[in-house]
mmCIF file of C-alpha atoms in Angstrom:
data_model
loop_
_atom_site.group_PDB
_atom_site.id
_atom_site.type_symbol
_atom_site.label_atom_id
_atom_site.label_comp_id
_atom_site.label_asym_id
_atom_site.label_seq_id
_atom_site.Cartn_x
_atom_site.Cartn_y
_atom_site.Cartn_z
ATOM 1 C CA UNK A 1 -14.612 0.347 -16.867
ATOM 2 C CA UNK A 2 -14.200 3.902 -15.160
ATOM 3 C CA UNK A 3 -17.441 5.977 -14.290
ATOM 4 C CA UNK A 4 -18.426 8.843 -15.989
ATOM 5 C CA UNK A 5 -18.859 12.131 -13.151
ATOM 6 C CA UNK A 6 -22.496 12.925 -13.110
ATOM 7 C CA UNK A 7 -21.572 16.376 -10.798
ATOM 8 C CA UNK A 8 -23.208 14.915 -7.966
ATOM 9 C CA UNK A 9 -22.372 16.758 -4.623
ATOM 10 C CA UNK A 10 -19.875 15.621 -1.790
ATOM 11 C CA UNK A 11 -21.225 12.687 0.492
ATOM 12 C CA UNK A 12 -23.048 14.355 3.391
ATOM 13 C CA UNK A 13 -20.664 14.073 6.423
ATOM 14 C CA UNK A 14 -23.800 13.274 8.297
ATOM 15 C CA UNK A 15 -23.878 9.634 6.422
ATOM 16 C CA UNK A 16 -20.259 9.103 7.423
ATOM 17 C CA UNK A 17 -20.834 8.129 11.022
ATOM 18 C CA UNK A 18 -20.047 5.405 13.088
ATOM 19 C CA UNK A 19 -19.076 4.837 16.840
ATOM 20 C CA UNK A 20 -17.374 6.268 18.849
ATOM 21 C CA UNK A 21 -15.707 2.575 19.924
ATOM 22 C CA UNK A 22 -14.747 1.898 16.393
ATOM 23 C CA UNK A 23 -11.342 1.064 15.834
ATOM 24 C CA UNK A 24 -11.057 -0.236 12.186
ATOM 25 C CA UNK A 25 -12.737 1.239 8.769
ATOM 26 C CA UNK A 26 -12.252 1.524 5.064
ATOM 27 C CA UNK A 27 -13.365 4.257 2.810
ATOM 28 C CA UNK A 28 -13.936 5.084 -0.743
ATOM 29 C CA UNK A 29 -13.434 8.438 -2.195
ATOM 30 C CA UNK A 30 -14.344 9.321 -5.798
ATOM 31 C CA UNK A 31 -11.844 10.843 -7.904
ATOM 32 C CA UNK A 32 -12.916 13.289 -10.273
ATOM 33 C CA UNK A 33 -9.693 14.860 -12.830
ATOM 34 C CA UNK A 34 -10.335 18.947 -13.450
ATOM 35 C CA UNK A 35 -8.935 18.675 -16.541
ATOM 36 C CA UNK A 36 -6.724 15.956 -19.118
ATOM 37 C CA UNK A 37 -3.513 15.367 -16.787
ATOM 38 C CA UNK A 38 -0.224 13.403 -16.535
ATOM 39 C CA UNK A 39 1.122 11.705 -13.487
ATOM 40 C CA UNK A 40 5.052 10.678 -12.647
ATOM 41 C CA UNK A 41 4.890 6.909 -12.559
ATOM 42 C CA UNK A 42 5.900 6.788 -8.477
ATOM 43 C CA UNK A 43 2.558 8.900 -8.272
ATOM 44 C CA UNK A 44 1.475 6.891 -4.678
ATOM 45 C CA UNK A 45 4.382 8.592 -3.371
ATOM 46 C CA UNK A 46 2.179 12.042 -3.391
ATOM 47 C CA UNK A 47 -1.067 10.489 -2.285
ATOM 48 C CA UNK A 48 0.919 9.371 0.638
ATOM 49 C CA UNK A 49 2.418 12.748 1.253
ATOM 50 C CA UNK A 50 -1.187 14.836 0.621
ATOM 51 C CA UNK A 51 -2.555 12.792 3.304
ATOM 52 C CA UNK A 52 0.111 13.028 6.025
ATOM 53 C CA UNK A 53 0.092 16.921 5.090
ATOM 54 C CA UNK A 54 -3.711 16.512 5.514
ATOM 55 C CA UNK A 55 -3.344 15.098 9.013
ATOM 56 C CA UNK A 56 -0.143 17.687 10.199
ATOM 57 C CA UNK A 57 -2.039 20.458 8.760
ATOM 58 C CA UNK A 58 -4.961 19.512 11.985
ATOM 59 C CA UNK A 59 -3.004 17.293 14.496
ATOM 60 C CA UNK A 60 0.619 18.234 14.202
ATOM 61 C CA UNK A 61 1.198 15.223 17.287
ATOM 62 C CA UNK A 62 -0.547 12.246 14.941
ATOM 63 C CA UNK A 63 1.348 13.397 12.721
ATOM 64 C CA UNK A 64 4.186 12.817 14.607
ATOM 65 C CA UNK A 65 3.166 9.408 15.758
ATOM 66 C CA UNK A 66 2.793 8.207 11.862
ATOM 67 C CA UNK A 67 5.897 9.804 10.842
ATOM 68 C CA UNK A 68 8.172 7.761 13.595
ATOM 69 C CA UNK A 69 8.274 4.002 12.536
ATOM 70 C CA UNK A 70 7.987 2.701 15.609
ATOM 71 C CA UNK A 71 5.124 1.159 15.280
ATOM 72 C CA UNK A 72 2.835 -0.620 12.271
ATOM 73 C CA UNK A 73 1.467 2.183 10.188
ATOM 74 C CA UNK A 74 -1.904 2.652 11.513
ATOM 75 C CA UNK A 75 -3.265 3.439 7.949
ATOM 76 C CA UNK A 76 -3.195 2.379 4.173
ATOM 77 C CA UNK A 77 -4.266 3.865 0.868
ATOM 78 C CA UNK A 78 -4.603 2.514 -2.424
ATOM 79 C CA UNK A 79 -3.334 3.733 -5.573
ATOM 80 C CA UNK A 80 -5.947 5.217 -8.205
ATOM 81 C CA UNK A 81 -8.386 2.563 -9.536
ATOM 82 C CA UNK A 82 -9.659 3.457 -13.407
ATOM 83 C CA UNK A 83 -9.226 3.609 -16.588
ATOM 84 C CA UNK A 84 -4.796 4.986 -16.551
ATOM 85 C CA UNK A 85 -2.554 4.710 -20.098
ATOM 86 C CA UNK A 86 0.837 5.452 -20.533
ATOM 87 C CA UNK A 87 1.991 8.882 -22.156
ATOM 88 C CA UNK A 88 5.467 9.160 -22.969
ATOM 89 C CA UNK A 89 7.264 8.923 -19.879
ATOM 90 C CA UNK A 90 4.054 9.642 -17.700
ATOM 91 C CA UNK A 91 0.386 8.147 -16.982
ATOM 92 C CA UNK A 92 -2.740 10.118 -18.669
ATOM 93 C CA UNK A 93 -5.779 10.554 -16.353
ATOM 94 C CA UNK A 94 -8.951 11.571 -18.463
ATOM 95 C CA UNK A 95 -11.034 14.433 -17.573
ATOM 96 C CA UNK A 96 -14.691 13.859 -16.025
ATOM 97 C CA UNK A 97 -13.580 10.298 -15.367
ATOM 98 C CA UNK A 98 -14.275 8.638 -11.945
ATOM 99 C CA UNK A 99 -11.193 7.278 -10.623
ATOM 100 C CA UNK A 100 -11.324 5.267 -6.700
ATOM 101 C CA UNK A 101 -9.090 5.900 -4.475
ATOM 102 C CA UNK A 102 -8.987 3.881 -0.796
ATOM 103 C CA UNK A 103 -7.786 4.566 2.456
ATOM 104 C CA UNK A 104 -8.224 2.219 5.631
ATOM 105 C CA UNK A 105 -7.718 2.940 9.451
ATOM 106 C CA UNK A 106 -6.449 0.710 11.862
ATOM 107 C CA UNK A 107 -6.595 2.348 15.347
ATOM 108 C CA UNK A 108 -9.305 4.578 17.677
ATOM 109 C CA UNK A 109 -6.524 7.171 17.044
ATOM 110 C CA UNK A 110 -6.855 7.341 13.639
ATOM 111 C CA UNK A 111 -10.066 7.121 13.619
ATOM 112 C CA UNK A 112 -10.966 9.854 15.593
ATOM 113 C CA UNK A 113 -9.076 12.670 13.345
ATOM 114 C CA UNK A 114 -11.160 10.970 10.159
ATOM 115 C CA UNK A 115 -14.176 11.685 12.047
ATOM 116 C CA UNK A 116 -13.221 14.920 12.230
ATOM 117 C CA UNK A 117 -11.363 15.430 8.913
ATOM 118 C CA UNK A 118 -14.337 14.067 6.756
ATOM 119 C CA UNK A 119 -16.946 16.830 7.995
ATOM 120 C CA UNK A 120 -14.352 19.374 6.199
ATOM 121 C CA UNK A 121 -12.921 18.061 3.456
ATOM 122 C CA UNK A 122 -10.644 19.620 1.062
ATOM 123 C CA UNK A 123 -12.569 20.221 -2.362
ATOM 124 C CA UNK A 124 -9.165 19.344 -4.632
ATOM 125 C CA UNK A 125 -7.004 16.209 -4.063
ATOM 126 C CA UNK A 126 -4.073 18.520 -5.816
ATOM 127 C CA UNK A 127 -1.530 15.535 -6.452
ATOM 128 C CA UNK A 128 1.263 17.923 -7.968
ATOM 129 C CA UNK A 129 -0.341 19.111 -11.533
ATOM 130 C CA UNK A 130 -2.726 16.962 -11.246
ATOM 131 C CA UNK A 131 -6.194 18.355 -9.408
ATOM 132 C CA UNK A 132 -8.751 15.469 -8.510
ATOM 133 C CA UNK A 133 -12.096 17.096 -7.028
ATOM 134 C CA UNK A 134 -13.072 15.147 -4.710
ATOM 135 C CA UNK A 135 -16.591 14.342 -5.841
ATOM 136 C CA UNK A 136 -17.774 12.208 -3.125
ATOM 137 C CA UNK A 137 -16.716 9.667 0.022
ATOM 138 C CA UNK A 138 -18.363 6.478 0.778
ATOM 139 C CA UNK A 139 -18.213 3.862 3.454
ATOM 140 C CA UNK A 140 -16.010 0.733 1.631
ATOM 141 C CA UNK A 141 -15.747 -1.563 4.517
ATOM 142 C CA UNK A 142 -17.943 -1.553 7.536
ATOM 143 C CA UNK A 143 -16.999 0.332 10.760
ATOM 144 C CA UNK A 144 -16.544 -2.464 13.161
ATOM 145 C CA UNK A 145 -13.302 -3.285 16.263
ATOM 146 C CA UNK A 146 -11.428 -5.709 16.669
ATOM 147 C CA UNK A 147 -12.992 -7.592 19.704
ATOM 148 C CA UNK A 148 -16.224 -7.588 17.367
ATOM 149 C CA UNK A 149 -13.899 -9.298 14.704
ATOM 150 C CA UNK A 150 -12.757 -12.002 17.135
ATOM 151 C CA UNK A 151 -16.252 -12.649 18.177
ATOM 152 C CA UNK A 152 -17.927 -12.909 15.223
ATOM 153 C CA UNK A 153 -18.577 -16.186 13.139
ATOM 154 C CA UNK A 154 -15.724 -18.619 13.072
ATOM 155 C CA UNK A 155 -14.694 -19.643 9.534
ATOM 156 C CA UNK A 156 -13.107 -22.875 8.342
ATOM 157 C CA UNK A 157 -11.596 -21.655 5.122
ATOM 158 C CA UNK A 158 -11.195 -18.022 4.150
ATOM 159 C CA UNK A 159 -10.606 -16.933 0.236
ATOM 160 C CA UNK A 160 -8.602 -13.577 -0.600
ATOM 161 C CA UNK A 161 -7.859 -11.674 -3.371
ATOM 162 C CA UNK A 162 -5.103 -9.709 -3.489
ATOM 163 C CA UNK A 163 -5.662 -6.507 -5.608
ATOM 164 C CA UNK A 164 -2.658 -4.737 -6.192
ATOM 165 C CA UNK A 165 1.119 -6.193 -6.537
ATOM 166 C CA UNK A 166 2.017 -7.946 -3.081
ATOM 167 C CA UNK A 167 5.312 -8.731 -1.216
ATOM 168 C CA UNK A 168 6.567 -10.004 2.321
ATOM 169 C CA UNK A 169 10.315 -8.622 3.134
ATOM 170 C CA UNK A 170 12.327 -12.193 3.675
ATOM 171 C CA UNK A 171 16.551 -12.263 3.992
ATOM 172 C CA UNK A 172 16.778 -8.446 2.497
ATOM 173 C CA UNK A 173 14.626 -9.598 -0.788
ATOM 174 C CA UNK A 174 11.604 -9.278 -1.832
ATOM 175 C CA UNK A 175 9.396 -12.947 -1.634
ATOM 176 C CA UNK A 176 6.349 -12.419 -4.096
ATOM 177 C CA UNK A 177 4.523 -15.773 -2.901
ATOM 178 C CA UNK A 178 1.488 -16.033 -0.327
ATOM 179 C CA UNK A 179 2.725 -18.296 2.244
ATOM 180 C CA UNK A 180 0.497 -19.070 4.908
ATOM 181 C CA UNK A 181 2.769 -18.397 7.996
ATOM 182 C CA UNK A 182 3.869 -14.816 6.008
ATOM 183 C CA UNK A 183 0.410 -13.663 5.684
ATOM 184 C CA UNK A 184 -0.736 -14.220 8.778
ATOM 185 C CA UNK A 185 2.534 -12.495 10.357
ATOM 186 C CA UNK A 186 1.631 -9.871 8.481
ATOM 187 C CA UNK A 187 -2.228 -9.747 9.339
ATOM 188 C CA UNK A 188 -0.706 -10.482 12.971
ATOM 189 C CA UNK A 189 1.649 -7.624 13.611
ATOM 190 C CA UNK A 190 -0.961 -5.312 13.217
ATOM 191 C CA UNK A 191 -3.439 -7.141 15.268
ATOM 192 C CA UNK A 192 -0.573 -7.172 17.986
ATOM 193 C CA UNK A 193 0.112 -3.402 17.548
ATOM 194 C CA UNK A 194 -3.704 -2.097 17.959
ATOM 195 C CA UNK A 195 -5.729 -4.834 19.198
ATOM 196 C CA UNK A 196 -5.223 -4.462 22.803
ATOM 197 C CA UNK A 197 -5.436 -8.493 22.854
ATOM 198 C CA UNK A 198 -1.794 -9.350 21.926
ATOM 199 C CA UNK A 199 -1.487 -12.755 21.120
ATOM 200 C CA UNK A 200 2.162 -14.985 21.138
ATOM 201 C CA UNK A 201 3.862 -14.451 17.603
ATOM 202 C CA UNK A 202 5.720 -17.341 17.409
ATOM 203 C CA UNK A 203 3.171 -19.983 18.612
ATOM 204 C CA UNK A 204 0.881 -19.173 16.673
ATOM 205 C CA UNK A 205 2.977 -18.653 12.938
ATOM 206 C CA UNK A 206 3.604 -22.369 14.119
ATOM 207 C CA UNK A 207 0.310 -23.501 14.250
ATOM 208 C CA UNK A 208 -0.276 -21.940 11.109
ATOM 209 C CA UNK A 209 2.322 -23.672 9.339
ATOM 210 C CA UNK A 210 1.063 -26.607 10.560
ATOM 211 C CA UNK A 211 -2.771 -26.632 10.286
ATOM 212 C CA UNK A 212 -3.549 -23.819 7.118
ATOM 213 C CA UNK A 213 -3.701 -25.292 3.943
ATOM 214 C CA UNK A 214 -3.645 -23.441 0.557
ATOM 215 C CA UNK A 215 -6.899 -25.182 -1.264
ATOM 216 C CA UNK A 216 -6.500 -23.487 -3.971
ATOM 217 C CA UNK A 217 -4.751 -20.371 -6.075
ATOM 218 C CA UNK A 218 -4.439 -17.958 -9.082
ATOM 219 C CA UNK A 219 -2.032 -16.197 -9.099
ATOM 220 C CA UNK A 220 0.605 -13.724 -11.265
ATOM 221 C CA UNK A 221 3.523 -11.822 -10.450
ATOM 222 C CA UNK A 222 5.011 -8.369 -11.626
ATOM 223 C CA UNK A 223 7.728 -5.509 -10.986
ATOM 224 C CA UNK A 224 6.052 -2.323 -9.086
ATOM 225 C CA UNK A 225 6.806 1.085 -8.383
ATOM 226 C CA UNK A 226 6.071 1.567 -4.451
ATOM 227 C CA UNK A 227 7.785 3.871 -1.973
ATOM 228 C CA UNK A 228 11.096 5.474 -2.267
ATOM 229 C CA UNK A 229 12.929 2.976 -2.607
ATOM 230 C CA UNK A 230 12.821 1.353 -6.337
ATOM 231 C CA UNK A 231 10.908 -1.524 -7.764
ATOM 232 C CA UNK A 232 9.124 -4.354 -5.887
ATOM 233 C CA UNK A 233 8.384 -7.806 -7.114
ATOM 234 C CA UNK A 234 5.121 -8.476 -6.592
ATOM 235 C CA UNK A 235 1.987 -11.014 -6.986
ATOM 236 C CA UNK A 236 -2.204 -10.210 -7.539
ATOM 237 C CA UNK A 237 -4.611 -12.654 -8.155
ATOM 238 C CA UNK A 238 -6.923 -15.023 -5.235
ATOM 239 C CA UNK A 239 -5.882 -17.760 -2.571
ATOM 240 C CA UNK A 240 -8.477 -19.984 -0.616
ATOM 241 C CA UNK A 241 -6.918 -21.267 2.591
ATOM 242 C CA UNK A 242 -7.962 -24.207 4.757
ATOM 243 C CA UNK A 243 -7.877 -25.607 8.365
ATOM 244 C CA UNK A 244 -7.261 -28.906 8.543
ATOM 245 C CA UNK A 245 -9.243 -31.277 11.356
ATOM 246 C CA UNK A 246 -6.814 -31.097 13.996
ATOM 247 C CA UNK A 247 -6.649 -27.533 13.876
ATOM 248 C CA UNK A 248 -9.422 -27.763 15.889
ATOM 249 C CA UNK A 249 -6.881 -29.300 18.650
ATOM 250 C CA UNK A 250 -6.070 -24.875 19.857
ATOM 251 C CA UNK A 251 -9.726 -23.073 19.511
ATOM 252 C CA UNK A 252 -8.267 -19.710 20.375
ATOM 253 C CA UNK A 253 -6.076 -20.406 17.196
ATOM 254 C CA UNK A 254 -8.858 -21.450 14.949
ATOM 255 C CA UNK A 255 -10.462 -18.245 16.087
ATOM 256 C CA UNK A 256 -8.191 -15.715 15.289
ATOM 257 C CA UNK A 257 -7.214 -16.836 12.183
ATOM 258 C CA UNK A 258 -10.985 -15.902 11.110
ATOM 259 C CA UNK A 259 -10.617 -13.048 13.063
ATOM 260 C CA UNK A 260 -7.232 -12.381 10.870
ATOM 261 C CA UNK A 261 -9.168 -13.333 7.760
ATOM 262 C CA UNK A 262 -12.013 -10.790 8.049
ATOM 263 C CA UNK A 263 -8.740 -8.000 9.190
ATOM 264 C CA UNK A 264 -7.390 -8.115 5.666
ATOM 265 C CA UNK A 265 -9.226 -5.781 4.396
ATOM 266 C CA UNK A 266 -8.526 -3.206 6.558
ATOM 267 C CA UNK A 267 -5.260 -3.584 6.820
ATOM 268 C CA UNK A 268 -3.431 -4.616 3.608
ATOM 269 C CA UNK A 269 -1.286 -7.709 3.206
ATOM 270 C CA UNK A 270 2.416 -7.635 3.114
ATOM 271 C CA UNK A 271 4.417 -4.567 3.376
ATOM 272 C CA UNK A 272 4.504 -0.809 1.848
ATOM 273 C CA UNK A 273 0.570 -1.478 2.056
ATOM 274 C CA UNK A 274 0.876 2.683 2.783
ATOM 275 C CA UNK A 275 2.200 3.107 -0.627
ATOM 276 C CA UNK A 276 -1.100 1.138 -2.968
ATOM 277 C CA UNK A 277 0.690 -2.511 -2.629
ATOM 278 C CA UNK A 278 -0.973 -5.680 -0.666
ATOM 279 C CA UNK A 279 -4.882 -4.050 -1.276
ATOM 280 C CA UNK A 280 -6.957 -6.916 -0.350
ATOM 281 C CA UNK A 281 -10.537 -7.961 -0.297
ATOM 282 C CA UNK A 282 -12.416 -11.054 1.007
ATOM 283 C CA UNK A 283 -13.719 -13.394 -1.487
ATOM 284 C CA UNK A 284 -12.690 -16.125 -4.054
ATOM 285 C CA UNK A 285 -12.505 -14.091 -7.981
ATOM 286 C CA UNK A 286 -10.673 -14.991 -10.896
ATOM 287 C CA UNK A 287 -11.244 -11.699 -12.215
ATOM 288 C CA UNK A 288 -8.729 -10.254 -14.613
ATOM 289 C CA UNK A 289 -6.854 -7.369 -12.123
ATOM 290 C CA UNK A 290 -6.291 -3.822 -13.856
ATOM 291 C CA UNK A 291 -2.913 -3.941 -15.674
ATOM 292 C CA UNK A 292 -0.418 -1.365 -14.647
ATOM 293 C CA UNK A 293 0.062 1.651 -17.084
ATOM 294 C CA UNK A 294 3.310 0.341 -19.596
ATOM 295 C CA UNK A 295 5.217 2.804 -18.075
ATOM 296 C CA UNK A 296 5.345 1.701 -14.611
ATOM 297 C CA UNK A 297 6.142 -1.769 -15.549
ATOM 298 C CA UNK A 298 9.373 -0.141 -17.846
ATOM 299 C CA UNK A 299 10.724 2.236 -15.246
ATOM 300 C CA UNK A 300 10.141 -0.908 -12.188
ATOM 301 C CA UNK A 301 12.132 -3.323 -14.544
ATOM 302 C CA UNK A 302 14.752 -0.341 -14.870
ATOM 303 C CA UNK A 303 15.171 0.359 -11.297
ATOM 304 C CA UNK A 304 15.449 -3.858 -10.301
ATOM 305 C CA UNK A 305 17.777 -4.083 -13.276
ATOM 306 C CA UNK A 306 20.089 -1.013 -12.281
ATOM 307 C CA UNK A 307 19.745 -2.212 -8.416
ATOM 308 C CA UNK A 308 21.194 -5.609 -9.165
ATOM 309 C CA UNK A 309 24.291 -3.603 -11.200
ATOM 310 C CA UNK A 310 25.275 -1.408 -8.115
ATOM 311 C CA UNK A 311 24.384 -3.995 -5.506
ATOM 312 C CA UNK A 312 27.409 -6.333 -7.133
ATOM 313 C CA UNK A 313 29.645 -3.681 -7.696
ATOM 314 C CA UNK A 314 29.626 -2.259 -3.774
ATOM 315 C CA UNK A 315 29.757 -5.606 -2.314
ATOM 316 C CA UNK A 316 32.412 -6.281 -4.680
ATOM 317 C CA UNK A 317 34.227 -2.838 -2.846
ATOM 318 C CA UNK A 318 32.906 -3.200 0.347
ATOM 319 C CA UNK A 319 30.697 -0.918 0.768
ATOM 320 C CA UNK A 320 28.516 -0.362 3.998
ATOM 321 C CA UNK A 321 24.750 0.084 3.617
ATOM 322 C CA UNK A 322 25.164 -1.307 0.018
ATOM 323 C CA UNK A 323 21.893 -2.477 -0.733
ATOM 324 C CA UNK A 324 20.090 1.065 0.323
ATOM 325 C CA UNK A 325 22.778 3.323 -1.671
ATOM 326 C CA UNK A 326 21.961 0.855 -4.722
ATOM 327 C CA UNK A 327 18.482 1.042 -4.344
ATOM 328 C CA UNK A 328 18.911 4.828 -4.319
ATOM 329 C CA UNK A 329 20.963 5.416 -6.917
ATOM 330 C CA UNK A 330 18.917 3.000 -9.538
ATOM 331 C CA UNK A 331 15.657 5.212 -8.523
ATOM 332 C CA UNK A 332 17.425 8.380 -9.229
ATOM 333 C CA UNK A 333 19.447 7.117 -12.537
ATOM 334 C CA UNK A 334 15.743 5.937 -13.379
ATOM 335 C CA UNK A 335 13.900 8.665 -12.830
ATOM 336 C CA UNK A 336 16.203 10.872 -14.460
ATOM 337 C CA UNK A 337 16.978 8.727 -17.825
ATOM 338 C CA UNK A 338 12.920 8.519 -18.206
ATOM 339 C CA UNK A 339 13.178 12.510 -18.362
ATOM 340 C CA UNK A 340 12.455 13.895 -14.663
ATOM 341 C CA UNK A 341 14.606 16.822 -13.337
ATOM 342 C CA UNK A 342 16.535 16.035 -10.726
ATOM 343 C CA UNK A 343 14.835 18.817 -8.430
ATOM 344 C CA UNK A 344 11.266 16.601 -8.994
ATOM 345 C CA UNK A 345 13.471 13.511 -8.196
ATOM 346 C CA UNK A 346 14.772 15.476 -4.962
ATOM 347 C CA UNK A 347 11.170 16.431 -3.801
ATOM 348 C CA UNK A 348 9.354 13.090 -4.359
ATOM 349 C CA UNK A 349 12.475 11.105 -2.406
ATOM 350 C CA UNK A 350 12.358 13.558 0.584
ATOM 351 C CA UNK A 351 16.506 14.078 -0.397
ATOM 352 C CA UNK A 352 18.552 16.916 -0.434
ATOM 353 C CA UNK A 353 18.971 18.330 -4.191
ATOM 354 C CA UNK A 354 22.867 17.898 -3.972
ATOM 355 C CA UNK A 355 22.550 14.581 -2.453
ATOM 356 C CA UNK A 356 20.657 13.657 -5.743
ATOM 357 C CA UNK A 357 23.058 15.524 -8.288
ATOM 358 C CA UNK A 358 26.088 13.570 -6.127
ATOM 359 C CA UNK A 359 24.538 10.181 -6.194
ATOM 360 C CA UNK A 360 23.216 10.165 -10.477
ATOM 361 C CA UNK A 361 26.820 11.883 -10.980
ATOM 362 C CA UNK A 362 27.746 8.722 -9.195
ATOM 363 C CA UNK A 363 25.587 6.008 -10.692
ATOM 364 C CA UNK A 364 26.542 6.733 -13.802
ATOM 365 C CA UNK A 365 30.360 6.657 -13.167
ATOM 366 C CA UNK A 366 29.171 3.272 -11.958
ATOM 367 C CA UNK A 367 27.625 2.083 -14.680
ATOM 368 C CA UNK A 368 30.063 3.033 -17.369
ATOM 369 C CA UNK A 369 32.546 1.418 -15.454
ATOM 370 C CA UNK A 370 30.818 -2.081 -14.958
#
């Protein structure tokens, strides 16, 4: 159930401290809508852009670093948790209504420029139209590094519960299952990337394929908005792996696959965690998750659907980078035949406004001629 705003102030900055060695930390902000408001369905695709522009806006060169994809993002956020319903072709947030919204760091870097950023906080989240107040910011998971992770208790079996729609990248498709040796490459990279204690990929995704059990599972899949790039299949729901006895055979193994365990949280499972997908928590539930609004789930079945069209019909031609161009013209075609104007089309995929006009011009062509 969503919580009712009771006007209580911003969170003190002074009781959002921590270390100056911390490396990893999650936090909670409170959500509070000015007013009634709609939101476009690919909505995360502004909460990621209002917090990059918070971070050029004060360090143009972190900025910098985040923008380049070299690198694991050192960040995720959520998308809005509370009580969302579909209106028309957009999703109705409710006035005085608390909505949760989460965003995780992953590197002394990051962290720093939080520490910073929290002591002045902007009052409004404005997500286009949409104005949030931020009410107030809380402390979601612990501040804590990641040599404190790797020494802390050693677990035999580790539960997690994967919050929002999840999915690994495998052969150019999207593979909506939680496969051991997947999410712990996933937990891994990251490790790997900000650790400092880089660990050998490949020996140990084979000791996890060997020695990790799945004990148990619940779990469902669905279609997703996330990113620029059209619909993702995804799964939610809980998954209790286990070590089996002669896991026991590599310590150092054993070790960091608790260590990976208690990571999740921080940093996501599975990929476009920076976009609200692979939100994970510690701890068995078989809690119903939040449905997504109706009109997410329509416009994600759209986009797959029109994807699949234009992906035959280019390889069919030829054509080079066929899977991207289909991707991007099934967003736009979307977008635009759930009512958007192209220009709001052009501004939430980062693409020039002709490009856009060219490629639904094109997509259509397409699809009348399939």
């Amino acid at each position: 159930m969503p919580r009712r705003s009771q006007n209580k102030p911003n969170t003190p900055a002074s009781q959002l401290t921590w270390s100056p060695e911390t490396e990893l930390i999650g936090l909670e902000f409170e959500l509070v809508p000015i007013k009634d408001c709609d939101l476009f369905p690919q909505y995360t695709i502004g909460l990621h852009a209002w917090f990059l522009e918070q971070v050029r806006s004060t360090n143009p060169e972190l900025s910098a670093y985040l923008h380049d994809g070299e690198s694991e993002k050192p960040f995720t956020i959520s998308a809005l948790n509370g009580e969302m319903i579909s209106s028309g072709r957009q999703i109705q947030l409710s006035a005085n209504t608390s909505y949760r919204w989460y965003i995780t760091a992953l590197s002394s870097r990051v962290l720093q420029w939080i520490a910073q950023w929290v002591k002045n906080l902007p009052e409004v989240l404005d997500l286009k139209d949409a104005p949030l107040q931020i009410r107030s910011v809380s402390i979601a998971h612990a501040p804590t590094t990641y040599t404190q992770l790797l020494e802390s208790e050693t677990n035999e079996a580790i539960a997690l519960r994967f919050l929002s729609p999840t999915s690994f990248r495998r052969k150019g498709h999207h593979f909506p299952l939680p496969v051991p040796a997947n999410v712990f490459h996933s937990y891994l990279r990251r490790w790997n990337d900000f650790s400092g204690m880089s660990v050998d990929q490949d020996a140990f995704l084979a000791w996890v394929d060997n020695y990790i059990l799945i004990t148990r599972c619940q779990l469902t899949t669905t279609k997703v908005l996330a990113g620029k790039k059209g619909a993702v299949t995804g799964f939610t729901g809980a998954i209790e792996l286990s070590l089996t006895k002669d896991a026991a055979k590599q310590p150092e193994f054993k070790k960091l696959f608790s260590a990976l365990g208690k990571l999740a949280p921080y940093c996501g499972t599975g990929h476009k965690t920076t976009f609200g997908l692979g939100q994970t928590r510690l701890g068995w539930s078989s809690q119903v998750v939040q449905d997504l609004p109706d009109v997410q789930t329509v416009l994600a079945k759209r986009i797959e659907d029109l994807t699949e069209i234009f992906k035959g019909q280019r390889k069919r031609t030829g054509g080079g980078r066929a899977d991207e161009i289909a991707s991007k013209w099934a967003t736009i075609l979307a977008r635009r035949e759930m009512g958007d104007s192209l220009q709001v089309v052009s501004q939430d995929l980062e693409m020039p406004y002709e490009t856009v006009k060219t490629y639904v011009k094109l997509a259509r062509r397409a699809l009348k001629g399939d």
